[in-house]
PDB file of C-alpha atoms in Angstrom:
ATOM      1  CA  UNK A   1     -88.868   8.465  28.816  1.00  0.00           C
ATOM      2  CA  UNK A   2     -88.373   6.433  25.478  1.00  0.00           C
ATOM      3  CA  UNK A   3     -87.697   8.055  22.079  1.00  0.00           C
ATOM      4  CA  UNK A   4     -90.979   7.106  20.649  1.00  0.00           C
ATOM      5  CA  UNK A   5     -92.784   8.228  23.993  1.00  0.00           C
ATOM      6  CA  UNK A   6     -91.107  11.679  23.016  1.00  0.00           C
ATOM      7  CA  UNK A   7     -91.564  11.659  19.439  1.00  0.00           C
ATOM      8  CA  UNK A   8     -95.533  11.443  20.279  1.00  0.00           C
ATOM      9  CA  UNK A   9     -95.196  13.947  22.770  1.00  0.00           C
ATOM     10  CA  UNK A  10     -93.813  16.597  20.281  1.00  0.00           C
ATOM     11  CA  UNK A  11     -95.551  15.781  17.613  1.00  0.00           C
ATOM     12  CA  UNK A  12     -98.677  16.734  19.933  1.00  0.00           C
ATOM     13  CA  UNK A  13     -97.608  20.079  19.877  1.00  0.00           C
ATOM     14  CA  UNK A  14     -99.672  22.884  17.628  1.00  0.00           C
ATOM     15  CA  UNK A  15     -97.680  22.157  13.573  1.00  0.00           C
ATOM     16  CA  UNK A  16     -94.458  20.606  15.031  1.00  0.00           C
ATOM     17  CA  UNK A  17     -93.266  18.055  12.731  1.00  0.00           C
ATOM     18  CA  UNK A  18     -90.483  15.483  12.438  1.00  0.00           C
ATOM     19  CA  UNK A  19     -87.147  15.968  11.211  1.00  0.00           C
ATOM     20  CA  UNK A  20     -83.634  15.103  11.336  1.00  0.00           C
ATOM     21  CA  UNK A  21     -79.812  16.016  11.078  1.00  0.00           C
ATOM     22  CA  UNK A  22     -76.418  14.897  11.575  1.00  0.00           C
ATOM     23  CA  UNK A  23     -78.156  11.149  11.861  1.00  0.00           C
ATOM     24  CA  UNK A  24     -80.189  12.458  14.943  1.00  0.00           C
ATOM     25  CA  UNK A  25     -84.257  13.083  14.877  1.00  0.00           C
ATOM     26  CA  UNK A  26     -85.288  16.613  15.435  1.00  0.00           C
ATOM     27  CA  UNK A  27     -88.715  18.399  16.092  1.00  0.00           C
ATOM     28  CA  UNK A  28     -89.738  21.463  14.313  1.00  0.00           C
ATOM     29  CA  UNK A  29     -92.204  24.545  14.302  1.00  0.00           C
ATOM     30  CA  UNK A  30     -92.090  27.055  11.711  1.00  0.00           C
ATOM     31  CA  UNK A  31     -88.821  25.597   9.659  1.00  0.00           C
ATOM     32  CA  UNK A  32     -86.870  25.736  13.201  1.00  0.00           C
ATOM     33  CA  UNK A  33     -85.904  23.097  15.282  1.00  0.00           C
ATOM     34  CA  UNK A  34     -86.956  23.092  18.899  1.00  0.00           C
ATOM     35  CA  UNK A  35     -85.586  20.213  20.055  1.00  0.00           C
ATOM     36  CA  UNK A  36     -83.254  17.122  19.093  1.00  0.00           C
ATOM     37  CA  UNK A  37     -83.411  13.542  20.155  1.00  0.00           C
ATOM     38  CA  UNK A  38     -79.938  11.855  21.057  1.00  0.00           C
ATOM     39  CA  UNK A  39     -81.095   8.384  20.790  1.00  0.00           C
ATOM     40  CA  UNK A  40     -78.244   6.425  21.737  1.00  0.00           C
ATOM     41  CA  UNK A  41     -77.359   9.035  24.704  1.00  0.00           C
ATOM     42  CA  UNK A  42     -80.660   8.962  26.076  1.00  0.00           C
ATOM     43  CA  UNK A  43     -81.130  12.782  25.704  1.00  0.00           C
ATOM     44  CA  UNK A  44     -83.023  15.334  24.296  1.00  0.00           C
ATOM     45  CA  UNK A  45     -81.833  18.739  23.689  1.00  0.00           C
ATOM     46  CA  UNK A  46     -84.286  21.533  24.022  1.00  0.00           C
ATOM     47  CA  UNK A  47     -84.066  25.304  22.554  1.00  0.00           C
ATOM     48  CA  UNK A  48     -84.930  27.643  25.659  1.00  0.00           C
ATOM     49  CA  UNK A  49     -85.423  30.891  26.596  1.00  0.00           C
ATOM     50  CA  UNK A  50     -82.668  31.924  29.237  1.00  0.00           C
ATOM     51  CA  UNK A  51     -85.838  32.483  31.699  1.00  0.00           C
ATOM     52  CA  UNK A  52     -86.577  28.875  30.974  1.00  0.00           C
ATOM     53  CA  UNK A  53     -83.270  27.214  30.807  1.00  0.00           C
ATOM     54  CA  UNK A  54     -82.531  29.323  34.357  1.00  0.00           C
ATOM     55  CA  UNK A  55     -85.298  28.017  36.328  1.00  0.00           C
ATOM     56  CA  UNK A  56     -85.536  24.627  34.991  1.00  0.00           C
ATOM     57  CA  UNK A  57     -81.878  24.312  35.723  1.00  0.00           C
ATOM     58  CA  UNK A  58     -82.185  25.341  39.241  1.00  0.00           C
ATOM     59  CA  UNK A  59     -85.388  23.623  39.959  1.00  0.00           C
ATOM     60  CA  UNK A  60     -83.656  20.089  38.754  1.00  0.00           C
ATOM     61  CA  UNK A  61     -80.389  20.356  38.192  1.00  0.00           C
ATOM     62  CA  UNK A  62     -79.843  16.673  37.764  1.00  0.00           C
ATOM     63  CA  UNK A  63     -82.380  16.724  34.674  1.00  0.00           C
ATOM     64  CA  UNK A  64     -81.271  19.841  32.770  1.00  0.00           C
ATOM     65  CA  UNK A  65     -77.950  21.371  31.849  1.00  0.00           C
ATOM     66  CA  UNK A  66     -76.941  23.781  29.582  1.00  0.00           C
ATOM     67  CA  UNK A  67     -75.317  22.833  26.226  1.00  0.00           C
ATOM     68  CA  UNK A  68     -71.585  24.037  26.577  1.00  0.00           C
ATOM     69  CA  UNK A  69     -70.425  27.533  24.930  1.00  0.00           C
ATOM     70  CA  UNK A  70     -72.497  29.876  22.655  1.00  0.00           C
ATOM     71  CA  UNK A  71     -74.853  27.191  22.144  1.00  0.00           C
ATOM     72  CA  UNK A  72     -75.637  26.585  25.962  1.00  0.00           C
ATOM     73  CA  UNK A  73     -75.578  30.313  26.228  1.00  0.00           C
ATOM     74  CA  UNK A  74     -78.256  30.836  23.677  1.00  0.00           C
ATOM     75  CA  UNK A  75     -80.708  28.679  25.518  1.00  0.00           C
ATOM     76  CA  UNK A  76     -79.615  24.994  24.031  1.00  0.00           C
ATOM     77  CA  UNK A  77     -80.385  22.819  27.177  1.00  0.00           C
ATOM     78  CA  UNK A  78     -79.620  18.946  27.554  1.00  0.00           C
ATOM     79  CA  UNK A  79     -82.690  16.787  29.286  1.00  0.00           C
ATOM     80  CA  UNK A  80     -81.642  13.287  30.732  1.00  0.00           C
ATOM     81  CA  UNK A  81     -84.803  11.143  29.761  1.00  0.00           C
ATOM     82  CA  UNK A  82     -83.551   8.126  31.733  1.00  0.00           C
ATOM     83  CA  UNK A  83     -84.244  10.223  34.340  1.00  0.00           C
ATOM     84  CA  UNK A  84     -87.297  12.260  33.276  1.00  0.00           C
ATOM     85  CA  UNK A  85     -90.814  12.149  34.322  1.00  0.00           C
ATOM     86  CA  UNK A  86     -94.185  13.016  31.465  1.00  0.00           C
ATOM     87  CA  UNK A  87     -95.132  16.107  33.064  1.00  0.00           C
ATOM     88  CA  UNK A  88     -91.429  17.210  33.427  1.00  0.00           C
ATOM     89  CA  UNK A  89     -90.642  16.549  29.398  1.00  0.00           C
ATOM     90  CA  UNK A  90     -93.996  18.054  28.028  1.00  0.00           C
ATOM     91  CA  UNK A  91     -93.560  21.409  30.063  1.00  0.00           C
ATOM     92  CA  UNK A  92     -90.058  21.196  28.346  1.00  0.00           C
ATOM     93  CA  UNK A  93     -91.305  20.849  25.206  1.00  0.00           C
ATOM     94  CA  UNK A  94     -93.951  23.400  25.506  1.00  0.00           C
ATOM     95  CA  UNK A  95     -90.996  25.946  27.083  1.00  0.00           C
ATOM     96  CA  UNK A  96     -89.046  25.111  23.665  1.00  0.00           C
ATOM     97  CA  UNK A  97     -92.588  24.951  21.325  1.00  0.00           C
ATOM     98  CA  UNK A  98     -92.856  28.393  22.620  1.00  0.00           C
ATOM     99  CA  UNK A  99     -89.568  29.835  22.175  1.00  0.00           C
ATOM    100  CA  UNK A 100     -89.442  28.633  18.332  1.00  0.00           C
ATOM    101  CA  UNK A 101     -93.047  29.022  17.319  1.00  0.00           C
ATOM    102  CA  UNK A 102     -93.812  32.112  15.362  1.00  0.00           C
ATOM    103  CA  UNK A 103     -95.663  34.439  17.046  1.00  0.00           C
ATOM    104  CA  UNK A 104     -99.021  34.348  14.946  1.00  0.00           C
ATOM    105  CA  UNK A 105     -98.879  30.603  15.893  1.00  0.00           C
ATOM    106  CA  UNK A 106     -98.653  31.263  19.257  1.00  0.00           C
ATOM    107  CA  UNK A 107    -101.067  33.764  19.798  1.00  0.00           C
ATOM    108  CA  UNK A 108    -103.072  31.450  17.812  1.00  0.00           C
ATOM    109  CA  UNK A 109    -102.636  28.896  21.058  1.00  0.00           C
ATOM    110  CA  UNK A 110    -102.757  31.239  23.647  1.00  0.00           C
ATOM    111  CA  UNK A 111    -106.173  32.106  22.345  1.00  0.00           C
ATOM    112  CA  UNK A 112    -107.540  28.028  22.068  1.00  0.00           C
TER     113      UNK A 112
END
């Protein structure tokens, strides 16, 4: 997956919007970032719940690994998008839309 192809995909999610830090574009939903974009790395890194980061770990372990430390711990995973396919990055960005969306906003999905 390119940058831009994920920029469009999480922008496509229910009031994400762009963002950045430390020089790297982020994704947002309710003032919190869900996700970063490591351009020059080729990776994105995706706030999940431990549910999430568990089975999407074990399921393809050559895609996702957890950030190291507290950070990994807390549900910061790293997705290769060299190796990526759509369908595998928008359920991760729907696993970390959900995680970080306030709740009202995510009823207000659920219910659509």
């Amino acid at each position: 997956m390119l940058p831009e192809e994920v920029r469009i995909l999480a922008l496509m999610l229910p009031e994400t919007v762009a963002g950045a830090h430390s020089g790297n574009p982020d994704f947002r939903v309710g003032g919190r970032v869900l996700a970063t974009l490591w351009v020059e790395e080729a990776r994105l890194v995706v706030r999940l719940s431990p549910d999430d980061q568990a089975a999407l770990c074990a399921a393809e372990p050559d895609l996702f690994t957890p950030l190291d430390g507290a950070w990994g711990r807390r549900g910061w995973t790293n997705l290769d998008l060299d190796l990526c396919a759509e369908e595998t990055l928008r359920a991760a960005l729907l696993a970390a839309w959900r995680m970080t969306a306030p709740a009202e906003l995510r009823a207000a999905y659920d219910r659509a």
